[in-house]
Coordinates of C-alpha atoms and ligand atoms in Angstrom, one line a residue:
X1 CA -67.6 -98.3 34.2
X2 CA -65.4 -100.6 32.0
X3 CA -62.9 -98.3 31.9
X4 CA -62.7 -98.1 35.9
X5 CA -63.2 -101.7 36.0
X6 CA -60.0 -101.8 33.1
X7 CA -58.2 -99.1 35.1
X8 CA -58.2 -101.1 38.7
X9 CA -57.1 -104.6 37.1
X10 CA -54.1 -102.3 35.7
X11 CA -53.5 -101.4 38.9
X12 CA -53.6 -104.5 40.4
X13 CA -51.4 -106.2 37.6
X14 CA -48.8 -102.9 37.7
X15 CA -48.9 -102.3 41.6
X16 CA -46.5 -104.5 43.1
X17 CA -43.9 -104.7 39.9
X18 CA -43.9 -100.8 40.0
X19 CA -43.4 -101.3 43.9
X20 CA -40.8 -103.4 43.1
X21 CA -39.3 -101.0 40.6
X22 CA -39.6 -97.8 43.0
X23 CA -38.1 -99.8 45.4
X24 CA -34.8 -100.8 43.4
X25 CA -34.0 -97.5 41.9
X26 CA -31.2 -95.9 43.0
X27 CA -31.6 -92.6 45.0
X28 CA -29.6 -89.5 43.9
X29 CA -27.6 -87.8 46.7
X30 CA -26.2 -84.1 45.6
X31 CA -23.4 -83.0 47.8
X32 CA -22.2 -80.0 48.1
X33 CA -19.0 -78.9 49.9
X34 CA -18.7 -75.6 50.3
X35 CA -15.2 -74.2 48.9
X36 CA -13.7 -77.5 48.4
X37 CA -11.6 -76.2 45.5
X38 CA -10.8 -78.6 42.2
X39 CA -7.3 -79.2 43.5
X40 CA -8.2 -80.3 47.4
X41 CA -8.2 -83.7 45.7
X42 CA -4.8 -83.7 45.1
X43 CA -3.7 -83.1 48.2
X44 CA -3.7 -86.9 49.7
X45 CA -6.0 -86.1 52.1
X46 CA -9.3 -87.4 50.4
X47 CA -9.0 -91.2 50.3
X48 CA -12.9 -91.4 49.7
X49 CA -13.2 -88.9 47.5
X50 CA -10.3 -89.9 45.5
X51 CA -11.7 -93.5 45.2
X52 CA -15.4 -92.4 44.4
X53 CA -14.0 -90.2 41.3
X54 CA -11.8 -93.5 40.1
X55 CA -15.3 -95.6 40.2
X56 CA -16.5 -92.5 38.5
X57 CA -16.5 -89.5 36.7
X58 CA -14.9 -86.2 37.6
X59 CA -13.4 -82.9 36.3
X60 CA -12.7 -79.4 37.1
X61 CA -16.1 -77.3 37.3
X62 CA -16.2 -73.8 36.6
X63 CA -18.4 -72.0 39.1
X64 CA -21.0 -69.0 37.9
X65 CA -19.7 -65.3 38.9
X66 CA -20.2 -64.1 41.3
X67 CA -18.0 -67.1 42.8
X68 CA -20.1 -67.0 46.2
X69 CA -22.3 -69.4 47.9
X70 CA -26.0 -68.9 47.6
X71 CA -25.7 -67.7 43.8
X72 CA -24.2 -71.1 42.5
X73 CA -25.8 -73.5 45.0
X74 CA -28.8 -72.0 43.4
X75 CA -27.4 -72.2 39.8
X76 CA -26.5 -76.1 40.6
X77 CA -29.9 -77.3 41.1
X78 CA -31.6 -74.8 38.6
X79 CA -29.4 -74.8 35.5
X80 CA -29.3 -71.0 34.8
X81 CA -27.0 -68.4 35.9
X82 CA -27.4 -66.4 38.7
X83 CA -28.5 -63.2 36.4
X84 CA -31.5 -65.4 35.1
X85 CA -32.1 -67.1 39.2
X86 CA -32.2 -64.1 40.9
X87 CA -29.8 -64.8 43.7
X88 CA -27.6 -62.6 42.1
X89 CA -25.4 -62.4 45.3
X90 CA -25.0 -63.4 49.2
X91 CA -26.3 -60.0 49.6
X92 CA -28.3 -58.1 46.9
X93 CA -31.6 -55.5 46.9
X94 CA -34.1 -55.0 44.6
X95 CA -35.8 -51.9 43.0
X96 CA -38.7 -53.5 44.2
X97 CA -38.3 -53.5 47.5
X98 CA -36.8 -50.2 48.7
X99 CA -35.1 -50.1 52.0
X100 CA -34.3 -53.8 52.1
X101 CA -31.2 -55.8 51.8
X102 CA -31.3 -59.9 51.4
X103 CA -28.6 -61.3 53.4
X104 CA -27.9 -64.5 54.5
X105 CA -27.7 -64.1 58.0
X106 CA -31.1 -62.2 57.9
X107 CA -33.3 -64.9 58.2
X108 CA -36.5 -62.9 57.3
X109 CA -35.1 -61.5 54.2
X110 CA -33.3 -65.0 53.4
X111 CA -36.2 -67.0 53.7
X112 CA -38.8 -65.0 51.8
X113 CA -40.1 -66.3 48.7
X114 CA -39.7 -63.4 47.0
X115 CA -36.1 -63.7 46.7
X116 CA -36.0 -67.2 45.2
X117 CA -38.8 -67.7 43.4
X118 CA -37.4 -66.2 39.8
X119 CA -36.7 -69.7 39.4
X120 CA -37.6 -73.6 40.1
X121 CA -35.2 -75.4 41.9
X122 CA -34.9 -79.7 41.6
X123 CA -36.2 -80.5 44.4
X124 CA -39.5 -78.9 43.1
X125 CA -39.8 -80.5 39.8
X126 CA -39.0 -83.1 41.5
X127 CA -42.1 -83.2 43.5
X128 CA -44.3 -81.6 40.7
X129 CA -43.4 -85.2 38.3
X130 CA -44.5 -87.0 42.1
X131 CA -40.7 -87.9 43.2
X132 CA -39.9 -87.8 46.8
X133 CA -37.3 -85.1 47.8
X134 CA -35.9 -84.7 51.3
X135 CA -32.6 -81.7 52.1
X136 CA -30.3 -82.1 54.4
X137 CA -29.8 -78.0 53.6
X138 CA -29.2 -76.2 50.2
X139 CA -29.6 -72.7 49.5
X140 CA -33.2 -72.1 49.0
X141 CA -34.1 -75.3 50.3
X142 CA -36.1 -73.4 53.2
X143 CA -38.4 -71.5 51.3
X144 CA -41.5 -72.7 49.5
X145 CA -41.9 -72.6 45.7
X146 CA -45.4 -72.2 44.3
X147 CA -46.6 -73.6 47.5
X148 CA -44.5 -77.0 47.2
X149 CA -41.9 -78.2 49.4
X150 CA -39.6 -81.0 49.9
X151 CA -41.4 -83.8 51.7
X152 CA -38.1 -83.5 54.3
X153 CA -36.3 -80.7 54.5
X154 CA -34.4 -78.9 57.8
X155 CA -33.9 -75.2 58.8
X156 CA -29.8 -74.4 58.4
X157 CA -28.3 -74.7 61.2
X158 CA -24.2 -74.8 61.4
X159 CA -24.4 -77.0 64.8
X160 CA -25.8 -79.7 63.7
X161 CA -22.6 -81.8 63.1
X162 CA -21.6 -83.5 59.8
X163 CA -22.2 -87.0 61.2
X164 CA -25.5 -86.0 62.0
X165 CA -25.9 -84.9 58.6
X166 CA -25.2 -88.2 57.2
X167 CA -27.2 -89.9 60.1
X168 CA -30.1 -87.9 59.2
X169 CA -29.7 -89.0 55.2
X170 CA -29.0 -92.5 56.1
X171 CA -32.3 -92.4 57.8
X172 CA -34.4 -91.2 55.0
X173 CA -32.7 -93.6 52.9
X174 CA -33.4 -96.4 55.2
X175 CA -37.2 -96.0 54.9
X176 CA -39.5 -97.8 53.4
X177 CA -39.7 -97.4 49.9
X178 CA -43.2 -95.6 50.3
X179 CA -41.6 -92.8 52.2
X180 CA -38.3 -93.1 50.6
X181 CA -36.9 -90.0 49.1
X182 CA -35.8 -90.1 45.3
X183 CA -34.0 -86.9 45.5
X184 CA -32.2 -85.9 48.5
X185 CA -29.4 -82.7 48.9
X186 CA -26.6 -82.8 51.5
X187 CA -24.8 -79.7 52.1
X188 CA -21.3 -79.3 54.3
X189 CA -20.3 -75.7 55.1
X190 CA -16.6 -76.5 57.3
X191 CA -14.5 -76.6 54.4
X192 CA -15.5 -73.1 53.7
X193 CA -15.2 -71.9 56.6
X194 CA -11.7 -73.0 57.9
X195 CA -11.1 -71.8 54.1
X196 CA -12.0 -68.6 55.3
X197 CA -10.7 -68.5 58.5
X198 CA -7.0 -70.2 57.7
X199 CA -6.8 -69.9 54.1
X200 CA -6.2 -72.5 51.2
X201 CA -2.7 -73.5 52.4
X202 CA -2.9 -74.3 56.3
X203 CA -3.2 -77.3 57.9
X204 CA -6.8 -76.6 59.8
X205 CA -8.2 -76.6 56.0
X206 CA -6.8 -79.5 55.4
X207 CA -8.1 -81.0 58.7
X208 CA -11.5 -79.8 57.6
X209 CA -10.8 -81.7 54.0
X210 CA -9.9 -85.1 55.6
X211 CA -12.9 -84.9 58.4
X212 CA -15.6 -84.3 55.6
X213 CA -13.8 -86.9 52.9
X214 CA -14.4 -89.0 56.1
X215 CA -18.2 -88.4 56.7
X216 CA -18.4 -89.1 52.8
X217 CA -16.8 -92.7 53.5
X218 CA -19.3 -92.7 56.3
X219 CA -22.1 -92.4 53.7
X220 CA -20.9 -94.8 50.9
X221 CA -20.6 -97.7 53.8
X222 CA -23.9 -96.6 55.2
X223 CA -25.3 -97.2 52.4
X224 CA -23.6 -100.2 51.1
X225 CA -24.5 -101.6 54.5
X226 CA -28.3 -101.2 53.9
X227 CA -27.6 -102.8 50.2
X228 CA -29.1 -99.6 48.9
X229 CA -27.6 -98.2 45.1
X230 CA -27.0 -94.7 44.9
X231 CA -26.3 -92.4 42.7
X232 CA -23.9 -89.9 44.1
X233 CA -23.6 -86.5 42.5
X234 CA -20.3 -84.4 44.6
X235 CA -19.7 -80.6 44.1
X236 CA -18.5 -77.7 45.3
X237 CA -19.7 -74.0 44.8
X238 CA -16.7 -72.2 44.4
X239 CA -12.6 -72.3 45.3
X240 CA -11.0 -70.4 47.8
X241 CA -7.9 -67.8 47.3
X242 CA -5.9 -66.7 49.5
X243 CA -5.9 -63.1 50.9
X244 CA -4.4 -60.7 53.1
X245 CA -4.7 -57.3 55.3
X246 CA -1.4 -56.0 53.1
X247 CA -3.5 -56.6 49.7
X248 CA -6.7 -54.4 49.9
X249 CA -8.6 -51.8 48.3
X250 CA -9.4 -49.0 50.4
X251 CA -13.5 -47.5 48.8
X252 CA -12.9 -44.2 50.8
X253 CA -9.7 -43.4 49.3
X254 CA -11.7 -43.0 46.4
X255 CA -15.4 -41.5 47.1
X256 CA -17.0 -40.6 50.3
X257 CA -19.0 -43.6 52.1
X258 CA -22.4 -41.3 52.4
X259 CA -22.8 -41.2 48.6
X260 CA -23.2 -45.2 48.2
X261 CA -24.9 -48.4 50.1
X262 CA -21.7 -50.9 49.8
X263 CA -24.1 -54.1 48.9
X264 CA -21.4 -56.6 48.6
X265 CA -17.3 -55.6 49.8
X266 CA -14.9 -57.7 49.8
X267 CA -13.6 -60.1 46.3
X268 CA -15.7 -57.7 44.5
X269 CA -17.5 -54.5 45.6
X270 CA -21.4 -54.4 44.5
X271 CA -22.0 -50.1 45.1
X272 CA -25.6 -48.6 44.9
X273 CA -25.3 -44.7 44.2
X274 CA -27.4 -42.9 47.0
X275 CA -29.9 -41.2 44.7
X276 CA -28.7 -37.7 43.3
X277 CA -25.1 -39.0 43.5
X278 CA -25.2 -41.0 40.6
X279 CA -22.9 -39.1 38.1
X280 CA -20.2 -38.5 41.1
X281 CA -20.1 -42.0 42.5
X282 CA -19.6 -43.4 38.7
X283 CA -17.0 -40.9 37.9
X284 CA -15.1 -41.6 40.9
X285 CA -15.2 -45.4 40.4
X286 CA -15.6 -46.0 36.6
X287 CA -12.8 -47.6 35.1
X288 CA -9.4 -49.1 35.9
X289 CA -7.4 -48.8 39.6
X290 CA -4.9 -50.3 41.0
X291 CA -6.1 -54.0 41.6
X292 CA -9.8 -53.2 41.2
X293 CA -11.7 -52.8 37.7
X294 CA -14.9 -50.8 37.9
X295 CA -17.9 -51.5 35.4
X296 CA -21.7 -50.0 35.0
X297 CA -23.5 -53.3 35.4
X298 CA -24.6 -53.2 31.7
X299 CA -20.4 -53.2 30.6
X300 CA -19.4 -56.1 32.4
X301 CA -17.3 -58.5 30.3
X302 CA -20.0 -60.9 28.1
X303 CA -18.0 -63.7 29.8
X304 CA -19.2 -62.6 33.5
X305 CA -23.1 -63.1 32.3
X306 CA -23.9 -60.8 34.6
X307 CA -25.6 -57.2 35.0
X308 CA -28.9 -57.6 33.7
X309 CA -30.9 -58.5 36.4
X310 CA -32.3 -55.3 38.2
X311 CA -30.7 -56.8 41.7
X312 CA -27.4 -56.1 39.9
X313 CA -25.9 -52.8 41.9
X314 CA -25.7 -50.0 39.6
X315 CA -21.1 -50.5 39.5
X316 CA -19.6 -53.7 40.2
X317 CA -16.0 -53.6 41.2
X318 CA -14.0 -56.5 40.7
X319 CA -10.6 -57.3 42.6
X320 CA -7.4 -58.5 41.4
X321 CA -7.0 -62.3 42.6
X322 CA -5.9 -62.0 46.3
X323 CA -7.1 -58.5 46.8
X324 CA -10.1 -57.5 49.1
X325 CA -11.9 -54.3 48.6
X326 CA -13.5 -52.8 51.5
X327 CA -15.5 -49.9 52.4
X328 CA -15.5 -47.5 55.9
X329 CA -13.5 -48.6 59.1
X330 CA -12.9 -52.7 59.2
X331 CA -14.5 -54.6 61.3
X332 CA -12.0 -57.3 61.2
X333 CA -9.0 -57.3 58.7
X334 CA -8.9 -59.4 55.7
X335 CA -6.7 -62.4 56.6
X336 CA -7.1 -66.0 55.5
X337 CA -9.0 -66.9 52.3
X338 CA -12.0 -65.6 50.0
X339 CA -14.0 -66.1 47.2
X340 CA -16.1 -64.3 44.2
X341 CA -13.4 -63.7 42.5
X342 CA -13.9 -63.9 38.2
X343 CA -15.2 -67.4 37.8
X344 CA -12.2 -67.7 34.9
X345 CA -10.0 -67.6 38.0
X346 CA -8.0 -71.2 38.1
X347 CA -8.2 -70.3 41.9
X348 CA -12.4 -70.1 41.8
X349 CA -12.8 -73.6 40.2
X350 CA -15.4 -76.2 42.0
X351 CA -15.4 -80.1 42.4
X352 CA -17.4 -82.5 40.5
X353 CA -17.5 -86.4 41.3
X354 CA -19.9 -88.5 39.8
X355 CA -20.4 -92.3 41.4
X356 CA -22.9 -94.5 41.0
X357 CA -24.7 -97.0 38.4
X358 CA -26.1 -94.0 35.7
X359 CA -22.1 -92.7 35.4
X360 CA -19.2 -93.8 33.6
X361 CA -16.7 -95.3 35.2
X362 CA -13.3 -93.4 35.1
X363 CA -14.5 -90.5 32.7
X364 CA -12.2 -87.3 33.1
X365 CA -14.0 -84.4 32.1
X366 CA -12.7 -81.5 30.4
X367 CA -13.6 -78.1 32.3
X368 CA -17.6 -77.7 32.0
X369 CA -19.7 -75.3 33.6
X370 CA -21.8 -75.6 36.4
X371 CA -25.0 -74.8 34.7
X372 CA -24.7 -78.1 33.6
X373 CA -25.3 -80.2 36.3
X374 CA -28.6 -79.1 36.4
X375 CA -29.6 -81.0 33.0
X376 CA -27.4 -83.8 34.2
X377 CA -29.3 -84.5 37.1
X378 CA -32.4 -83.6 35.7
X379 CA -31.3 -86.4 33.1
X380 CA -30.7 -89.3 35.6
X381 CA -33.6 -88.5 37.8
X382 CA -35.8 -88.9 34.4
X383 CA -37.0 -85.4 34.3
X384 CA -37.6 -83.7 31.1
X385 CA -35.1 -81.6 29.6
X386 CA -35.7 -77.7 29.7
X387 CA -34.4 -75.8 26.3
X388 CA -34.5 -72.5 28.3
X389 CA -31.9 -73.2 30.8
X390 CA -28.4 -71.8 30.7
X391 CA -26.5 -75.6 31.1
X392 CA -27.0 -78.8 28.6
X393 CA -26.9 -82.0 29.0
X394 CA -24.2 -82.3 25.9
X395 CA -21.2 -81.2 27.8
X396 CA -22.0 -83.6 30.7
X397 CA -23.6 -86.9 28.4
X398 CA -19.6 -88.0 28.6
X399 CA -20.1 -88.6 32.4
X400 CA -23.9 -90.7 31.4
X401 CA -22.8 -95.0 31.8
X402 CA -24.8 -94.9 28.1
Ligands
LIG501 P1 -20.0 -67.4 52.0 O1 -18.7 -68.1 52.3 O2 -20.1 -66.1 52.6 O3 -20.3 -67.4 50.5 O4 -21.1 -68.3 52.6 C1 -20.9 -69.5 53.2 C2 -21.7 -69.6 54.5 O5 -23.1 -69.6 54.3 C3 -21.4 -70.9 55.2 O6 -20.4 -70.9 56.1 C4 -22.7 -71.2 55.9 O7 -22.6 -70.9 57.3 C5 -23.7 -70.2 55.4 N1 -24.9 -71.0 54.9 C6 -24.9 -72.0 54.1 N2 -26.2 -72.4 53.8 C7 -27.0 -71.6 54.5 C8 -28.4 -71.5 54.6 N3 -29.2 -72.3 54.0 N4 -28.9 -70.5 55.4 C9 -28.0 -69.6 56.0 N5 -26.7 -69.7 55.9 C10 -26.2 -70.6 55.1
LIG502 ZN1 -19.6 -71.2 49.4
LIG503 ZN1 -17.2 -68.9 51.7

């Protein structure tokens, strides 16, 4: 009894300043925009973004291979590679599953648990330690964990326009601090895919930059005009490369299509033998061709940390920058840009902008990796530190105001 009666005067005392304190923290806002490569920022078309990194930190990020979206939006907000997440590509099976392919188009296969639950994203430990977490889409963000969900979070859906992105997280910001989220992820998919469609050098991608460096001024005066701090966290998943219909490697020139389920084509070719093919398939493939490199999953470079995950096809062929592989009659020829290329690719390098009061004003950043952003948010948000992840918070304290 005296400890209940010594437990609700602590309450009464602690209520209202820890209201007070919930209420003043700054929220944490990780952005993603999809194949916004490091060097878009120097293009003079990012006034916001430029002026964000300058009250900030910032630095070339290297992405995880393969350099495609759902594997390294998955490594951002889990700190581990995508051979330890288990999104090991945008398309990938499982021994486990025979007969099925996840893809992310496939919305039954995408948004089963089974696929993503190898490991816990932010947003879920979030919740665990009691924060509030609301996502304005992420890869993964869809699917429960363990049960848990975000307290907000919306089915992906391409048309719902950037401004109504940041309407929709200037809204949950706006709340009252009892309903407030501490964690929110923001997600932008045009760049990408005027990336893909024109390539790296035309002027629709950089229309694309400038209309999302513009929805990202949108957001720093929204919130300035609520008074409300934030900690922005701004990153891409991967570059973009140019590539073309004259630059591609034909997969039937080599081995007949019947003998192998093409998991992945394209920057890099992810084959499955068809059982009883095994031997022929690898002898066919194995080894060096012109503009493609062929490897059993377990003799990919170290570098790659890749191929020990059983969703890793049996032979991963990797393309020369700028070169597609393909497989069977195209659908649609390989024009305009692409990505999942080697992550060591200068081409393949992400964006990283940190702003806000728990960063360091004007820190450049050598090249990092993006495992590490992880432990960096996991660091401002006040969440313990997890020894077993692939990133650190060491290579990222630089960008810490501390
Ligand atoms: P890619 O360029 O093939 O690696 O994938 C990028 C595309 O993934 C984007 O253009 C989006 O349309 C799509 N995308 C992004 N997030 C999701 C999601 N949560 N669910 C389904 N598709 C998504
Ligand atoms: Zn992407
Ligand atoms: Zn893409």
């Amino acid at each position: 009894m005296r400890l209940l009666i010594a437990l609700v005067a602590l309450f009464c005392l602690s209520g209202p300043v820890l209201a007070a304190e919930a209420d003043d923290r700054p929220v944490t806002i990780l952005v993603s925009i999809d194949g916004f490569r490091a060097d878009y920022l120097d293009r003079g078309v990012t006034p916001n973004l430029v002026a964000l990194a300058a009250r900030g930190a910032t630095g070339p990020m290297r992405p995880s291979f393969p350099t495609k979206t759902f594997p390294n939006h998955y490594t951002l907000v889990t700190g581990l590679r995508p051979d330890r997440h288990g999104i090991v590509g945008n398309s990938m099976i499982d021994p486990r599953r025979p007969g099925q392919m996840f893809t992310i188009g496939d919305a039954k296969q995408a948004l089963d648990p089974f696929w993503w639950d190898e490991a816990e994203p932010l947003w879920i430990t979030a919740e665990k330690a009691g924060m509030r977490t609301a996502t304005a889409f992420w890869p993964g963000s869809e699917v429960p964990f363990g049960g848990v969900r975000p307290h907000d979070w919306l089915r992906f859906d391409y048309n719902i326009t950037n401004r109504q992105r940041i309407d929709i997280v200037l809204d949950w910001i706006r709340r009252p601090s009892a309903n407030r989220p501490a964690f929110v992820t923001l997600y932008f998919d045009t760049v990408d895919t005027a990336g893909h469609k024109y390539g790296p050098d035309s002027d629709e991608l950089n229309a694309a930059i400038a209309e999302v460096d513009a929805r990202i001024g949108d957001l720093v005066a929204g919130l300035a005009a609520m008074d409300r701090e934030a900690n922005l966290v701004i990153v891409s998943d991967h570059g973009m490369q140019a590539v073309s219909a004259d630059r591609v490697v034909q997969l039937d020139e080599l081995i007949d299509s019947a003998s192998y389920i093409p998991v992945v084509t394209g920057s890099y070719a992810a084959i499955e033998p068809v059982t009883g093919t095994d031997s022929r398939v690898a002898d066919a493939l194995l080894g060096h061709h012109d503009h493609m490199q062929c490897y059993r999953r377990e003799d990919l470079p170290a570098r790659l940390a890749y191929g020990k995950n059983p969703r890793v096809a049996a032979i991963m062929c990797l393309a020369d920058a700028g070169w597609s592989i393909v497989s069977g009659p195209q659908k649609y020829a390989p024009d305009g840009g692409a990505h999942g290329y080697d992550n060591a690719d200068p081409d393949m390098l992400a964006l990283f902008i940190a702003s806000g009061p728990a960063f360091r004003k004007g820190a450049h950043l050598p090249m990092f990796d993006n495992v590490d952003v992880a432990p960096l948010l996991r660091a401002v948000l006040g969440l313990p530190q997890l020894e077993t992840l692939d990133g650190h918070l060491a290579d990222l304290e630089p960008a810490l105001a501390r």
